[in-house]
Short mmCIF file of C-alpha atoms in Angstrom, two decimals:
data_model
loop_
_atom_site.label_atom_id
_atom_site.label_comp_id
_atom_site.label_asym_id
_atom_site.label_seq_id
_atom_site.Cartn_x
_atom_site.Cartn_y
_atom_site.Cartn_z
CA MET A 597 -113.93 64.37 76.09
CA ARG A 598 -112.94 67.99 76.30
CA TRP A 599 -109.59 67.31 74.54
CA THR A 600 -111.45 67.49 71.18
CA VAL A 601 -112.22 71.18 71.81
CA VAL A 602 -109.25 72.94 70.20
CA GLY A 603 -108.27 76.54 69.73
CA THR A 604 -104.84 78.08 69.72
CA LEU A 605 -102.03 75.69 69.90
CA LEU A 606 -98.46 76.56 70.39
CA LEU A 607 -95.15 75.20 68.88
CA MET A 608 -92.56 75.96 71.44
CA GLY A 609 -88.72 76.13 70.91
CA GLY A 610 -86.17 73.47 71.21
CA ALA A 611 -86.40 71.91 67.85
CA GLY A 612 -82.88 72.63 66.93
CA ALA A 613 -81.23 71.13 70.03
CA CYS A 614 -78.84 68.25 69.59
CA ALA A 615 -80.12 66.36 72.70
CA THR A 616 -83.49 66.37 74.16
CA SER A 617 -85.06 65.87 77.71
CA ARG A 618 -88.14 63.97 78.69
CA ALA A 619 -89.79 67.45 79.00
CA ASP A 620 -89.34 67.91 75.20
CA LEU A 621 -91.71 64.92 74.67
CA ASP A 622 -94.35 66.24 77.06
CA ILE A 623 -97.47 68.15 76.15
CA ARG A 624 -98.92 70.72 78.60
CA VAL A 625 -102.68 71.05 78.45
CA ARG A 626 -104.10 74.37 79.56
CA GLU A 627 -107.76 75.13 79.98
CA ASP A 628 -108.35 78.79 79.62
CA PRO A 629 -111.75 80.04 81.31
CA ASN A 630 -111.97 82.73 78.59
CA GLY A 631 -111.08 80.63 75.66
CA PRO A 632 -110.38 77.20 74.21
CA VAL A 633 -108.18 74.41 75.52
CA ARG A 634 -104.46 74.91 74.54
CA TYR A 635 -101.92 72.19 74.06
CA GLU A 636 -98.41 73.36 74.44
CA GLY A 637 -94.95 71.72 73.90
CA PRO A 638 -92.34 71.07 71.19
CA LEU A 639 -94.37 68.18 69.75
CA ALA A 640 -97.83 69.70 70.03
CA GLY A 641 -98.10 70.95 66.50
CA PRO A 642 -99.80 72.18 64.33
CA TYR A 643 -98.77 69.88 61.38
CA ASP A 644 -100.05 69.90 57.96
CA ASP A 645 -100.70 66.10 57.94
CA VAL A 646 -100.12 62.95 59.93
CA ASP A 647 -96.94 62.17 57.93
CA GLU A 648 -95.37 65.42 59.06
CA LEU A 649 -96.59 64.75 62.66
CA SER A 650 -95.01 61.24 62.62
CA GLU A 651 -91.76 62.35 61.13
CA ALA A 652 -91.44 65.11 63.74
CA GLY A 653 -92.30 62.65 66.58
CA CYS A 654 -89.74 60.08 65.24
CA GLU A 655 -86.95 62.61 65.00
CA ARG A 656 -87.36 63.96 68.59
CA MET A 657 -87.97 60.60 70.21
CA LEU A 658 -84.89 58.96 68.56
CA LYS A 659 -82.87 61.96 69.80
CA HIS A 660 -84.22 61.53 73.30
CA ALA A 661 -83.53 57.82 73.26
CA ALA A 662 -79.96 58.32 72.10
CA SER A 663 -79.21 60.91 74.72
CA SER A 664 -80.79 58.93 77.59
CA ARG A 665 -78.71 57.21 80.18
CA SER A 666 -81.11 54.32 80.37
CA THR A 667 -80.98 51.23 78.32
CA GLY A 668 -83.10 52.85 75.83
CA ALA A 669 -86.78 53.43 75.34
CA LEU A 670 -89.02 50.93 73.59
CA GLY A 671 -91.02 53.89 72.15
CA TYR A 672 -93.93 55.99 72.82
CA CYS A 673 -97.65 56.20 72.25
CA ALA A 674 -99.11 59.58 71.19
CA VAL A 675 -102.84 60.86 71.21
CA PHE A 676 -103.37 62.67 68.07
CA PHE A 677 -106.29 64.64 66.64
CA SER A 678 -107.24 67.12 63.90
CA ALA A 679 -108.86 70.61 64.13
CA PRO A 680 -109.54 73.40 61.54
CA ASP A 681 -107.31 76.54 61.59
CA ASP A 682 -108.59 80.04 61.00
CA GLU A 683 -108.91 79.25 57.23
CA GLY A 684 -110.90 76.08 57.73
CA ARG A 685 -108.04 73.63 56.79
CA ASP A 686 -107.53 70.59 59.07
CA ARG A 687 -104.28 70.67 60.98
CA TRP A 688 -102.91 67.90 63.25
CA PHE A 689 -101.87 67.78 66.78
CA ILE A 690 -100.41 65.68 69.53
CA GLY A 691 -102.47 65.86 72.87
CA HIS A 692 -100.37 63.63 74.95
CA VAL A 693 -97.13 61.32 74.73
CA ALA A 694 -96.82 58.27 76.94
CA ASP A 695 -93.89 55.84 77.32
CA LEU A 696 -94.17 52.40 75.69
CA THR A 697 -93.30 49.76 78.26
CA GLY A 698 -92.93 45.97 78.34
CA ASP A 699 -91.18 43.10 76.62
CA ARG A 700 -88.12 44.14 74.36
CA ARG A 701 -88.32 40.73 72.73
CA GLY A 702 -91.97 41.16 71.60
CA GLY A 703 -95.09 39.99 73.35
CA GLU A 704 -96.88 42.40 75.67
CA ARG A 705 -96.23 46.11 75.54
CA ALA A 706 -98.50 48.94 76.93
CA CYS A 707 -98.98 52.57 77.38
CA ALA A 708 -100.83 54.42 80.15
CA ILE A 709 -102.86 57.31 78.78
CA PRO A 710 -104.93 59.89 80.69
CA ILE A 711 -108.69 59.37 80.36
CA ASP A 712 -109.22 63.20 80.35
CA LEU A 713 -106.16 65.19 79.01
CA VAL A 714 -107.33 68.34 80.55
CA GLU A 715 -107.80 66.82 83.97
CA PRO A 716 -105.51 63.74 84.08
CA ASN A 717 -106.54 62.14 87.25
CA GLY A 718 -107.20 58.55 85.96
CA VAL A 719 -105.54 56.57 83.04
CA GLU A 720 -106.42 53.92 80.62
CA VAL A 721 -103.95 51.36 79.68
CA LEU A 722 -103.44 50.50 76.12
CA SER A 723 -102.44 46.91 75.98
CA LEU A 724 -100.57 46.00 72.74
CA GLN A 725 -99.68 42.31 72.42
CA GLY A 726 -97.16 42.07 69.72
CA ARG A 727 -94.59 39.94 67.85
CA MET A 728 -91.26 40.43 66.25
CA GLU A 729 -90.79 40.09 62.52
CA GLY A 730 -87.87 39.94 60.11
CA ALA A 731 -84.38 38.50 60.14
CA PRO A 732 -82.34 38.33 63.37
CA GLY A 733 -80.51 41.61 63.98
CA ARG A 734 -83.00 43.40 61.77
CA ALA A 735 -86.40 42.28 63.25
CA SER A 736 -88.97 44.92 64.02
CA TRP A 737 -91.98 44.77 66.43
CA ARG A 738 -95.57 45.06 65.49
CA PRO A 739 -98.76 45.13 67.43
CA THR A 740 -101.25 42.36 67.36
CA ARG A 741 -103.85 43.73 69.74
CA PHE A 742 -105.23 47.30 70.70
CA LEU A 743 -107.04 46.43 74.04
CA ASN A 744 -108.22 48.82 76.75
CA GLN A 745 -107.21 47.03 80.00
CA ARG A 746 -109.68 49.19 82.06
CA THR A 747 -112.73 48.06 80.07
CA GLY A 748 -111.54 44.83 78.67
CA ALA A 749 -112.81 45.95 75.26
CA THR A 750 -111.18 47.13 72.01
CA TRP A 751 -109.33 50.52 72.38
CA GLU A 752 -111.47 53.46 71.02
CA ARG A 753 -109.24 56.40 70.73
CA ASP A 754 -107.00 57.41 67.86
CA VAL A 755 -103.36 56.63 68.76
CA LEU A 756 -99.98 56.51 67.13
CA VAL A 757 -97.42 53.97 68.45
CA PHE A 758 -93.86 54.87 67.81
CA SER A 759 -91.62 51.86 68.08
CA LEU A 760 -88.01 52.50 68.41
CA GLU A 761 -85.59 49.85 67.17
CA GLY A 762 -82.14 49.26 68.45
CA SER A 763 -80.74 50.18 64.93
CA GLY A 764 -82.02 53.58 65.32
CA LYS A 765 -85.11 52.96 63.26
CA CYS A 766 -88.44 54.40 64.10
CA THR A 767 -91.63 52.58 62.99
CA VAL A 768 -95.02 54.21 63.52
CA HIS A 769 -98.27 52.16 63.74
CA GLY A 770 -101.59 54.04 63.61
CA PHE A 771 -104.90 52.93 64.94
CA VAL A 772 -108.08 54.95 64.17
CA GLY A 773 -110.88 53.97 66.69
CA PHE A 774 -113.77 54.70 64.49
CA SER A 775 -112.68 52.47 61.45
CA ARG A 776 -110.47 50.04 63.71
CA VAL A 777 -107.96 50.22 60.75
CA VAL A 778 -104.20 49.70 61.71
CA THR A 779 -101.65 51.38 59.44
CA VAL A 780 -97.75 51.44 59.39
CA SER A 781 -95.21 54.00 58.37
CA GLN A 782 -91.45 53.72 58.12
CA GLY A 783 -91.16 57.28 56.91
CA ASP A 784 -92.70 56.71 53.61
CA GLY A 785 -96.35 57.39 54.39
CA PHE A 786 -98.97 55.29 56.05
CA ARG A 787 -100.32 52.09 54.57
CA PRO A 788 -103.14 49.91 55.94
CA VAL A 789 -101.89 46.52 57.17
CA GLY A 790 -104.65 45.26 59.42
CA THR A 791 -107.98 45.81 61.06
CA VAL A 792 -109.35 44.96 64.48
CA TYR A 793 -112.03 42.31 63.94
CA ASP A 794 -113.34 41.49 67.32
CA GLU A 795 -114.31 43.14 70.65
CA ARG A 796 -111.07 42.25 72.38
CA GLY A 797 -108.81 44.34 70.07
CA ALA A 798 -107.35 41.47 68.14
CA VAL A 799 -105.65 42.62 64.83
CA GLN A 800 -106.35 40.62 61.58
CA VAL A 801 -103.71 41.22 58.89
CA LEU A 802 -104.97 42.50 55.53
CA ALA A 803 -104.56 40.29 52.52
CA GLY A 804 -101.66 41.48 50.47
CA SER A 805 -99.96 43.76 53.19
CA GLU A 806 -96.37 43.51 54.17
CA TRP A 807 -97.25 41.93 57.62
CA LEU A 808 -96.86 38.30 58.14
CA PRO A 809 -100.22 36.54 59.02
#
């Protein structure tokens, strides 16, 4: 896909605002015939690492959810990737942010993500079956499946799933398509907690992780 061809990426204003609009979460993709693809928007990046990326995402997404007149967002999915800067150092970027929809009590949740970020004419639906864990009032959601509904096979693209809890908490689940490893961060760095073990995206909990089997 052409979204992996990255050149100049812009970090635009708005980071200091007290409230955010949905446009603050959107990434605009521009294909320059005389240069590389550009990803523009307050969340586009670049970031020094995935921890910084997820922290910035959580902060802006929580502000947007708090200022929304709706019942509150479940969260968002973000397509993310790395590319070298002018000095050859890997920097991290967000290529697209999609709404997380589905069952607030757990169960099925999903995100619709463009197949081609440059020409978003079609979408793939990331199906995230899940479950609630923890004591009542402090329970948090975790995904139990990363499935591509269009193909019926395991999801293949790298993605971060930002789950927004009612208490104002943001939990980020990461999935790397190549390794099929699932990680989680609650603001203190990513830790591996599971891996997809079949061709239908089912997550197997790693021994010794904080997740319940």
